[in-house]
Amino acid sequence: MRNVIIIGSGCAGNTAAIYTARANLKPLVVSGHEAGGQLSLTTLVENFPGFPEGINGPDLVENMKKQAQSFGAEYVHGAVLDTNLSRRPFRIDIEGEWVETRTLIIASGASARWLGLAGEQKLIGHGVSSCATCDGFFYRDKKIMVVGGGDSAMEEANFLTRFGRSVTLVHRREEFRASKIMLDRARHNPKIRFLTNTVVEEIHDVSKHLVSAVRLRNLNTGESWEEEVDGFFVAIGHIPNTKIFNGQIATDPDGYILSQGGARTNIPGVFHAGDVQDRVYRQAITASGAGCMAAIEAERFLEAEGD
Ligand code: NAP
């Protein structure tokens, strides 16, 4: 029987692990399919406070993990396959082995949705990104492309005009899912060029480990052409990693956990941290802050239970 199981090893999970381990709760952290979370997919992180020179994303999460381990947190590789949250203690199936826990911190994150193009995954951190706030700075005076037609795409395109020489927004339809205000703002930005009814078919150049160009196709005319690009931002939504809870926990229609205030979910003893609940900020520092909140709540919950 564990005091705390933490699902996820990104900034939220690792910070929750540091706090619960320092509180002597000996947390068990299940790393998950994307160990290290979104930061493990980035290169230099320049906006995490405390690192004036910046720090590599994978190093930052690895440091957090070491910090948690130094206080007694245990990490297990692999994923949670199933859960039973209907009564306490909660039961968690970790790679086929059921483990019981008094409290659960869900920090399983939200995975960026990708286009699924050949080479796309290999070029993440080398020209391909899903986070303008994280990576926009690297594309000063460069040619930037953003894919998507929702609020995220509009927000990212607008933000990226601070850096890029030009920003081309590529969307597969004529109509936009984005709210009118966000769309209007992007439309009025002279640095943003819109390409609608257009899809990206290829990204080059995997052999050089950088983005140099993309092949585009207009869905109405069938015309296909290449454009030079330095920074390629995919903003086609995120998928919260809540499938394993099978409707056992309250989520919004898109699957994000619904917060009951603080880090509380609708199930007493189950807490949320990071992008699995947060569809707005999605930053390393906000996820870490949320991990801290969840840890403090788990600690108080156990104290109140007299455990
Ligand atoms: P979204 O609203 O789901 O939009 C995703 C966009 O990506 C859609 O335009 C969709 O095209 C496109 N797309 C999806 N799969 C694609 C594919 N395989 N190839 C090409 N295009 C694809 O996601 P989001 O923009 O991330 O927004 C998520 C939520 O957060 C929304 O509720 C949004 O309002 C909110 N949000 C708010 C703000 C803000 O208010 N500041 C900022 C960001 C996000 P189709 O339209 O053709 O399906």
Coordinates of C-alpha atoms and ligand atoms in Angstrom, one line a residue:
M1 CA 0.0 0.0 0.0
R2 CA 1.4 3.4 -1.0
N3 CA 0.7 6.8 0.4
V4 CA 0.9 8.5 -2.9
I5 CA 1.1 7.4 -6.5
I6 CA 1.9 10.0 -9.0
I7 CA 1.0 9.3 -12.7
G8 CA 3.4 11.2 -15.0
S9 CA 7.0 12.4 -14.8
G10 CA 6.9 15.8 -16.4
C11 CA 7.3 19.0 -14.5
A12 CA 4.0 18.5 -12.6
G13 CA 4.7 14.9 -11.6
N14 CA 8.3 15.5 -10.7
T15 CA 7.5 18.6 -8.6
A16 CA 4.7 16.7 -6.8
A17 CA 7.3 13.9 -6.2
I18 CA 9.8 16.4 -4.7
Y19 CA 7.2 17.8 -2.3
T20 CA 5.6 14.5 -1.3
A21 CA 9.0 12.8 -0.9
R22 CA 10.2 15.7 1.4
A23 CA 7.1 15.2 3.4
N24 CA 8.3 11.6 3.9
L25 CA 5.4 10.1 2.0
K26 CA 7.7 7.9 -0.2
P27 CA 5.8 8.6 -3.5
L28 CA 5.8 6.1 -6.3
V29 CA 6.1 7.9 -9.7
V30 CA 4.9 6.1 -12.8
S31 CA 6.9 7.6 -15.7
G32 CA 4.4 7.1 -18.4
H33 CA 4.8 6.7 -22.2
E34 CA 6.4 10.1 -22.6
A35 CA 8.8 10.0 -19.7
G36 CA 9.8 13.6 -18.8
G37 CA 6.7 15.0 -20.4
Q38 CA 6.6 17.8 -23.0
L39 CA 10.0 19.2 -21.8
S40 CA 11.7 16.1 -23.0
L41 CA 10.6 17.1 -26.5
T42 CA 12.2 20.6 -26.4
T43 CA 15.7 21.9 -26.5
L44 CA 16.6 25.1 -24.7
V45 CA 14.2 26.4 -22.0
E46 CA 14.8 30.0 -21.3
N47 CA 11.7 31.0 -19.3
F48 CA 12.0 28.6 -16.3
P49 CA 13.0 31.0 -13.5
G50 CA 16.4 30.3 -11.9
F51 CA 18.4 29.6 -15.1
P52 CA 19.7 32.8 -16.5
E53 CA 21.6 31.0 -19.3
G54 CA 18.6 28.7 -20.0
I55 CA 18.6 25.0 -19.5
N56 CA 17.9 22.1 -21.9
G57 CA 14.4 20.7 -21.4
P58 CA 15.5 17.1 -20.9
D59 CA 18.1 18.2 -18.3
L60 CA 15.6 20.3 -16.4
V61 CA 13.2 17.3 -15.9
E62 CA 16.0 15.0 -15.2
N63 CA 17.3 17.3 -12.5
M64 CA 13.8 17.4 -11.0
K65 CA 13.7 13.7 -11.0
K66 CA 17.1 13.4 -9.3
Q67 CA 16.0 16.0 -6.7
A68 CA 12.9 13.9 -5.9
Q69 CA 14.9 10.7 -5.8
S70 CA 17.3 12.2 -3.3
F71 CA 14.4 12.6 -0.9
G72 CA 13.2 9.0 -1.4
A73 CA 10.8 9.2 -4.4
E74 CA 10.7 5.9 -6.3
Y75 CA 10.3 5.9 -10.1
V76 CA 8.9 3.0 -12.1
H77 CA 9.3 2.9 -15.9
G78 CA 6.2 2.1 -17.9
A79 CA 2.6 3.1 -18.0
V80 CA -0.6 2.8 -16.0
L81 CA -2.8 0.5 -17.9
D82 CA -6.0 0.6 -15.8
T83 CA -7.3 2.2 -12.6
N84 CA -10.1 1.5 -10.1
L85 CA -11.0 4.8 -8.4
S86 CA -14.5 3.7 -7.2
R87 CA -13.3 3.1 -3.6
R88 CA -10.3 3.6 -1.4
P89 CA -7.7 2.5 -1.4
F90 CA -7.4 3.3 -5.1
R91 CA -6.1 0.5 -7.3
I92 CA -3.7 1.2 -10.1
D93 CA -2.5 -1.3 -12.7
I94 CA 1.1 -0.5 -13.5
E95 CA 2.2 -2.6 -16.5
G96 CA 0.0 -5.5 -15.3
E97 CA 0.7 -5.3 -11.6
W98 CA -2.1 -3.9 -9.4
V99 CA -0.8 -1.5 -6.7
E100 CA -3.0 0.1 -3.9
T101 CA -2.6 3.7 -2.9
R102 CA -4.3 6.0 -0.4
T103 CA -4.0 9.1 -2.6
L104 CA -3.4 9.6 -6.3
I105 CA -1.9 12.6 -8.2
I106 CA -2.8 12.6 -11.8
A107 CA 0.0 14.4 -13.8
S108 CA -0.4 12.5 -17.0
G109 CA -0.3 15.6 -19.1
A110 CA -1.7 16.4 -22.5
S111 CA 0.1 15.3 -25.6
A112 CA 0.4 17.7 -28.5
R113 CA -1.5 16.5 -31.6
W114 CA 0.9 16.1 -34.5
L115 CA 0.2 16.0 -38.2
G116 CA 1.8 12.5 -38.6
L117 CA 4.1 13.5 -41.4
A118 CA 7.3 11.6 -42.1
G119 CA 10.2 13.2 -40.3
E120 CA 8.0 15.4 -38.1
Q121 CA 8.9 13.6 -34.8
K122 CA 12.6 13.6 -35.7
L123 CA 12.6 17.3 -36.3
I124 CA 10.9 18.3 -33.0
G125 CA 13.4 20.7 -31.3
H126 CA 15.1 21.2 -34.7
G127 CA 12.6 23.4 -36.4
V128 CA 9.4 21.6 -35.5
S129 CA 7.6 22.8 -32.4
S130 CA 4.2 22.7 -30.7
C131 CA 4.9 25.6 -28.4
A132 CA 5.5 29.2 -29.6
T133 CA 6.0 30.5 -26.1
C134 CA 8.8 27.9 -25.7
D135 CA 10.5 28.1 -29.0
G136 CA 9.5 31.4 -30.8
F137 CA 12.6 33.2 -29.6
F138 CA 14.8 30.9 -31.7
Y139 CA 13.3 32.2 -35.0
R140 CA 14.2 35.9 -34.9
D141 CA 14.1 37.2 -38.5
K142 CA 13.3 33.7 -39.8
K143 CA 10.5 32.3 -41.9
I144 CA 7.9 30.8 -39.7
M145 CA 4.9 28.6 -40.5
V146 CA 2.0 27.8 -38.2
V147 CA -0.5 25.0 -38.9
G148 CA -4.0 25.1 -37.5
G149 CA -7.3 27.0 -37.5
G150 CA -8.2 27.2 -33.8
D151 CA -7.5 29.8 -31.1
S152 CA -4.1 28.2 -30.4
A153 CA -3.0 28.7 -34.0
M154 CA -4.1 32.3 -34.0
E155 CA -2.4 33.0 -30.7
E156 CA 0.8 31.4 -31.7
A157 CA 0.8 33.1 -35.1
N158 CA 0.3 36.5 -33.5
F159 CA 2.9 35.8 -30.8
L160 CA 5.5 34.6 -33.4
T161 CA 5.2 37.9 -35.4
R162 CA 7.3 39.4 -32.6
F163 CA 10.2 37.3 -33.8
G164 CA 9.8 36.1 -37.4
R165 CA 10.4 38.0 -40.6
S166 CA 7.1 36.5 -41.8
V167 CA 4.5 34.1 -40.4
T168 CA 2.4 32.0 -42.7
L169 CA -0.7 30.4 -41.2
V170 CA -1.8 27.2 -43.0
H171 CA -5.3 25.9 -42.4
R172 CA -7.0 22.9 -44.1
R173 CA -10.4 24.6 -44.5
E174 CA -11.8 28.0 -45.5
E175 CA -13.7 28.5 -42.2
F176 CA -11.9 28.8 -38.9
R177 CA -12.6 27.2 -35.5
A178 CA -11.0 30.1 -33.8
S179 CA -13.0 32.7 -31.9
K180 CA -13.8 35.8 -33.9
I181 CA -11.7 38.1 -31.8
M182 CA -8.6 35.9 -32.1
L183 CA -9.2 35.4 -35.8
D184 CA -9.7 39.2 -36.4
R185 CA -6.5 40.0 -34.5
A186 CA -4.5 37.6 -36.7
R187 CA -6.2 38.9 -39.9
H188 CA -5.3 42.4 -39.0
N189 CA -1.7 41.6 -38.3
P190 CA 0.2 42.6 -41.4
K191 CA 3.0 40.1 -40.8
I192 CA 0.6 37.1 -41.0
R193 CA -0.2 35.6 -44.4
F194 CA -3.1 33.2 -44.5
L195 CA -3.1 30.0 -46.7
T196 CA -6.5 28.4 -46.4
N197 CA -7.7 25.1 -47.9
T198 CA -4.1 24.1 -47.8
V199 CA -2.4 21.1 -46.2
V200 CA 1.3 20.3 -45.5
E201 CA 2.4 17.1 -47.3
E202 CA 6.1 16.9 -46.5
I203 CA 8.6 18.6 -44.2
H204 CA 12.3 18.8 -45.2
D205 CA 15.1 18.1 -44.3
V206 CA 15.5 15.2 -41.9
S207 CA 18.9 14.3 -43.3
K208 CA 20.2 17.8 -42.2
H209 CA 18.4 17.6 -38.8
L210 CA 16.7 21.0 -39.5
V211 CA 13.6 22.3 -41.1
S212 CA 14.4 23.9 -44.4
A213 CA 11.2 23.7 -46.5
V214 CA 7.7 22.2 -46.7
R215 CA 5.6 20.9 -49.5
L216 CA 2.1 22.3 -49.5
R217 CA -1.0 21.4 -51.5
N218 CA -4.1 23.5 -52.1
L219 CA -7.1 21.2 -51.6
N220 CA -9.3 23.1 -54.0
T221 CA -7.0 23.4 -57.0
G222 CA -4.8 20.4 -56.3
E223 CA -1.8 22.7 -56.9
S224 CA 1.3 21.5 -55.0
W225 CA 4.4 23.6 -54.2
E226 CA 7.4 24.0 -51.9
E227 CA 8.1 26.9 -49.6
E228 CA 11.2 27.7 -47.6
V229 CA 10.5 27.5 -43.8
D230 CA 12.8 27.7 -40.8
G231 CA 10.4 27.3 -37.9
F232 CA 7.4 25.0 -38.3
F233 CA 4.8 25.3 -35.5
V234 CA 2.0 22.7 -35.2
A235 CA -1.0 24.1 -33.3
I236 CA -3.8 21.6 -34.0
G237 CA -4.8 20.9 -30.5
H238 CA -3.8 18.7 -27.6
I239 CA -5.1 15.4 -26.3
P240 CA -5.3 15.0 -22.5
N241 CA -4.0 11.7 -21.3
T242 CA -7.1 10.6 -19.3
K243 CA -8.2 7.6 -21.3
I244 CA -7.0 5.2 -18.6
F245 CA -9.6 6.6 -16.2
N246 CA -12.5 5.4 -18.4
G247 CA -15.0 7.9 -17.3
Q248 CA -14.3 7.3 -13.6
I249 CA -13.3 10.9 -13.0
A250 CA -15.1 14.1 -14.1
T251 CA -13.7 15.6 -17.2
D252 CA -14.9 18.2 -19.7
P253 CA -16.1 17.0 -23.2
D254 CA -12.5 17.1 -24.5
G255 CA -11.2 14.9 -21.7
Y256 CA -9.5 17.5 -19.5
I257 CA -10.0 16.8 -15.8
L258 CA -12.5 19.2 -14.2
S259 CA -11.0 20.9 -11.2
Q260 CA -13.1 21.2 -8.0
G261 CA -10.8 24.1 -6.8
G262 CA -7.2 23.9 -5.9
A263 CA -5.8 20.5 -7.1
R264 CA -9.0 18.7 -6.2
T265 CA -10.9 16.4 -8.6
N266 CA -14.5 15.1 -8.0
I267 CA -12.9 12.1 -6.2
P268 CA -11.6 12.9 -2.6
G269 CA -8.0 11.7 -2.4
V270 CA -7.4 12.1 -6.2
F271 CA -5.6 15.3 -7.2
H272 CA -4.7 16.8 -10.6
A273 CA -1.5 18.6 -11.6
G274 CA -0.5 20.2 -14.9
D275 CA -1.6 19.9 -18.4
V276 CA -4.1 17.1 -17.8
Q277 CA -6.3 19.8 -16.3
D278 CA -4.8 23.0 -17.7
R279 CA -5.7 23.8 -21.3
V280 CA -4.8 27.5 -21.0
Y281 CA -1.3 28.1 -19.6
R282 CA 0.5 24.8 -20.3
Q283 CA 3.9 26.1 -19.2
A284 CA 6.7 24.2 -17.3
I285 CA 6.5 26.6 -14.4
T286 CA 2.7 26.5 -14.1
A287 CA 2.8 22.7 -14.3
S288 CA 5.5 22.7 -11.5
G289 CA 3.3 25.0 -9.4
A290 CA 0.3 22.7 -9.9
G291 CA 2.5 19.7 -8.9
C292 CA 3.3 21.5 -5.7
M293 CA -0.3 22.3 -5.0
A294 CA -1.4 18.7 -5.6
A295 CA 1.4 17.4 -3.2
I296 CA 0.3 19.8 -0.5
E297 CA -3.3 18.7 -0.8
A298 CA -2.4 15.0 -0.8
E299 CA -0.3 15.6 2.3
R300 CA -3.1 17.4 4.1
F301 CA -5.6 14.8 3.0
L302 CA -3.5 12.0 4.5
E303 CA -3.0 14.0 7.7
A304 CA -6.8 14.6 8.0
E305 CA -7.3 10.8 7.5
G306 CA -4.9 10.2 10.4
D307 CA -2.6 8.2 8.1
Ligands
NAP1 P1 -8.9 23.4 -31.6 O1 -9.9 24.5 -31.2 O2 -9.4 22.0 -31.5 O3 -8.4 23.6 -33.1 C1 -7.6 22.7 -33.7 C2 -7.4 23.2 -35.1 O4 -6.5 22.3 -35.7 C3 -8.7 23.1 -36.0 O5 -8.7 24.3 -36.8 C4 -8.5 21.9 -36.8 O6 -9.0 22.0 -38.1 C5 -7.0 21.8 -36.9 N1 -6.6 20.4 -37.1 C6 -6.9 19.4 -36.3 N2 -6.3 18.3 -36.8 C7 -5.6 18.6 -37.9 C8 -4.9 17.9 -38.9 N3 -4.6 16.6 -38.7 N4 -4.4 18.6 -39.9 C9 -4.6 19.9 -40.1 N5 -5.3 20.6 -39.2 C10 -5.8 20.0 -38.1 O7 -7.6 23.4 -30.7 P2 -6.8 24.7 -30.1 O8 -6.7 25.8 -31.0 O9 -5.6 24.1 -29.4 O10 -7.8 25.1 -28.9 C11 -8.2 24.2 -27.9 C12 -9.1 24.9 -26.9 O11 -8.3 25.9 -26.1 C13 -10.2 25.7 -27.5 O12 -11.4 25.6 -26.7 C14 -9.7 27.1 -27.6 O13 -10.7 28.1 -27.6 C15 -8.9 27.2 -26.3 N6 -7.8 28.2 -26.4 C16 -8.1 29.5 -26.1 C17 -7.1 30.5 -26.2 C18 -7.4 31.8 -25.8 O14 -8.6 32.2 -25.6 N7 -6.5 32.7 -25.5 C19 -5.9 30.1 -26.7 C20 -5.6 28.8 -27.1 C21 -6.6 27.9 -27.0 P3 -10.6 22.0 -38.4 O15 -11.1 23.2 -37.9 O16 -10.7 21.8 -39.9 O17 -11.1 20.8 -37.6

